């Protein structure tokens, strides 16, 4: 259900950067640790984008895998389990390299072709 | 017409975080420390507050109650003669499932911050959404009650990782349940290694003094800018 608020925030961010231009694509990166459902996000995106420059925009969600690193032994691994233990030196001190993202990566906007003055 | 790509790379919740920082500045100015209290519905947030807040000594607590609808929880707190403000999230699509920074900001004028040392924000009961939204708090704490089962850290890792303290409530029911406390703590340590935890029963009062002591410690913390 929080996808509604997040979709709303994404539309606001895209609209701010679109600077009045029509937006055709909004691309977001969602980390594996975020409990955000892409289908639900798209559903709400269409609703909240209805009346603005993002009305025709397609929302692209790129999933970013959860990647961890043990600070003690340096081992790095990718996982879909919320297990922050190093298999070599458990428990170890584990840091998140990727997987916490929830960011608007880029947008694509429609622009008038630049007018080139005849020489 | 041609299509141009505009690179942004901005936290989708950047606007919320900006408002959260403004809230935090207001709290800091009033020297109020703020606890964001989160849990599933029915884990015992209000019951724990009723048990803990009535005896904080010189610390002056206040409560901001977040609920989709109604003021049942706020009424319970008001009985303790503790300042309380109810915040309902029930507009839009059947009500928001969490508090965000802007909702908290809208409630600030109703709170006499300068008369408080400690503000507890009781979030909407939910183990997913509240973890995503900062509200300008100093510290996040969650309650997990033993009736919810030992698998919850694995199912809601974001929530269990977001908090600085995990309160395990309703331990008076342990003899009547199949809840495997060892297994719960094993899962908790897998998801958030070393996170402080307290076992208590808000109903019987067992362990509540430890939580009170924690609240007193939070209330007297020197603020660390976010």
mmCIF file of N, CA and C in Angstrom, chain B residues 38-46 67-68 73 97 122-128 130 143-145 147-148 156 159 170:
data_model
loop_
_atom_site.group_PDB
_atom_site.id
_atom_site.type_symbol
_atom_site.label_atom_id
_atom_site.label_comp_id
_atom_site.label_asym_id
_atom_site.label_seq_id
_atom_site.Cartn_x
_atom_site.Cartn_y
_atom_site.Cartn_z
ATOM 1 N N UNK B 38 7.112 1.621 16.138
ATOM 2 C CA UNK B 38 6.472 0.894 15.037
ATOM 3 C C UNK B 38 6.226 -0.567 15.430
ATOM 4 N N UNK B 39 5.181 -1.150 14.850
ATOM 5 C CA UNK B 39 4.908 -2.578 15.056
ATOM 6 C C UNK B 39 3.753 -2.980 14.168
ATOM 7 N N UNK B 40 3.454 -4.267 14.167
ATOM 8 C CA UNK B 40 2.239 -4.763 13.520
ATOM 9 C C UNK B 40 1.037 -4.303 14.354
ATOM 10 N N UNK B 41 -0.167 -4.319 13.771
ATOM 11 C CA UNK B 41 -1.348 -4.001 14.582
ATOM 12 C C UNK B 41 -1.485 -5.005 15.726
ATOM 13 N N UNK B 42 -1.780 -4.506 16.911
ATOM 14 C CA UNK B 42 -2.056 -5.417 18.023
ATOM 15 C C UNK B 42 -0.834 -5.947 18.749
ATOM 16 N N UNK B 43 0.348 -5.414 18.433
ATOM 17 C CA UNK B 43 1.563 -5.904 19.098
ATOM 18 C C UNK B 43 1.696 -5.335 20.510
ATOM 19 N N UNK B 44 0.930 -4.272 20.788
ATOM 20 C CA UNK B 44 0.949 -3.730 22.148
ATOM 21 C C UNK B 44 1.617 -2.374 22.284
ATOM 22 N N UNK B 45 1.616 -1.584 21.220
ATOM 23 C CA UNK B 45 2.267 -0.267 21.282
ATOM 24 C C UNK B 45 1.612 0.606 22.360
ATOM 25 N N UNK B 46 0.293 0.743 22.268
ATOM 26 C CA UNK B 46 -0.402 1.640 23.201
ATOM 27 C C UNK B 46 -0.340 1.092 24.624
ATOM 28 N N UNK B 67 -3.107 6.837 13.451
ATOM 29 C CA UNK B 67 -4.045 5.761 13.160
ATOM 30 C C UNK B 67 -4.762 6.091 11.869
ATOM 31 N N UNK B 68 -5.215 5.053 11.181
ATOM 32 C CA UNK B 68 -5.992 5.291 9.971
ATOM 33 C C UNK B 68 -7.265 6.044 10.352
ATOM 34 N N UNK B 73 -6.809 5.089 20.661
ATOM 35 C CA UNK B 73 -5.505 5.026 21.327
ATOM 36 C C UNK B 73 -5.194 6.348 22.034
ATOM 37 N N UNK B 97 -1.141 3.834 5.188
ATOM 38 C CA UNK B 97 -0.758 2.744 6.068
ATOM 39 C C UNK B 97 0.458 3.093 6.922
ATOM 40 N N UNK B 122 3.552 7.185 17.849
ATOM 41 C CA UNK B 122 3.069 5.815 17.654
ATOM 42 C C UNK B 122 2.590 5.698 16.220
ATOM 43 N N UNK B 123 3.352 4.983 15.416
ATOM 44 C CA UNK B 123 3.061 4.890 13.989
ATOM 45 C C UNK B 123 1.837 4.014 13.742
ATOM 46 N N UNK B 124 1.348 4.025 12.533
ATOM 47 C CA UNK B 124 0.234 3.151 12.153
ATOM 48 C C UNK B 124 0.720 1.696 12.229
ATOM 49 N N UNK B 125 -0.110 0.825 12.766
ATOM 50 C CA UNK B 125 0.279 -0.585 12.896
ATOM 51 C C UNK B 125 0.492 -1.229 11.544
ATOM 52 N N UNK B 126 1.742 -1.580 11.255
ATOM 53 C CA UNK B 126 2.095 -2.083 9.928
ATOM 54 C C UNK B 126 3.582 -2.443 9.962
ATOM 55 N N UNK B 127 3.944 -3.594 9.436
ATOM 56 C CA UNK B 127 5.352 -4.004 9.495
ATOM 57 C C UNK B 127 6.125 -3.692 8.210
ATOM 58 N N UNK B 128 5.445 -3.095 7.236
ATOM 59 C CA UNK B 128 6.134 -2.823 5.971
ATOM 60 C C UNK B 128 6.361 -1.320 5.790
ATOM 61 N N UNK B 130 5.797 1.759 7.367
ATOM 62 C CA UNK B 130 6.436 2.781 8.210
ATOM 63 C C UNK B 130 7.962 2.760 8.134
ATOM 64 N N UNK B 143 8.185 -3.027 18.105
ATOM 65 C CA UNK B 143 7.717 -4.063 19.010
ATOM 66 C C UNK B 143 7.347 -5.273 18.162
ATOM 67 N N UNK B 144 7.820 -6.432 18.578
ATOM 68 C CA UNK B 144 7.376 -7.682 17.964
ATOM 69 C C UNK B 144 6.830 -8.523 19.107
ATOM 70 N N UNK B 145 5.566 -8.924 19.024
ATOM 71 C CA UNK B 145 5.007 -9.698 20.136
ATOM 72 C C UNK B 145 5.118 -11.185 19.831
ATOM 73 N N UNK B 147 3.143 -13.523 20.006
ATOM 74 C CA UNK B 147 2.009 -14.149 19.314
ATOM 75 C C UNK B 147 2.130 -14.049 17.796
ATOM 76 N N UNK B 148 3.083 -13.248 17.323
ATOM 77 C CA UNK B 148 3.226 -13.060 15.876
ATOM 78 C C UNK B 148 4.062 -14.151 15.217
ATOM 79 N N UNK B 156 9.951 -9.524 7.336
ATOM 80 C CA UNK B 156 9.933 -8.052 7.299
ATOM 81 C C UNK B 156 11.311 -7.502 7.642
ATOM 82 N N UNK B 159 11.966 -3.589 8.246
ATOM 83 C CA UNK B 159 11.521 -3.061 9.538
ATOM 84 C C UNK B 159 12.496 -3.449 10.648
ATOM 85 N N UNK B 170 4.658 -9.338 25.256
ATOM 86 C CA UNK B 170 3.711 -10.415 25.599
ATOM 87 C C UNK B 170 4.422 -11.685 26.060
#
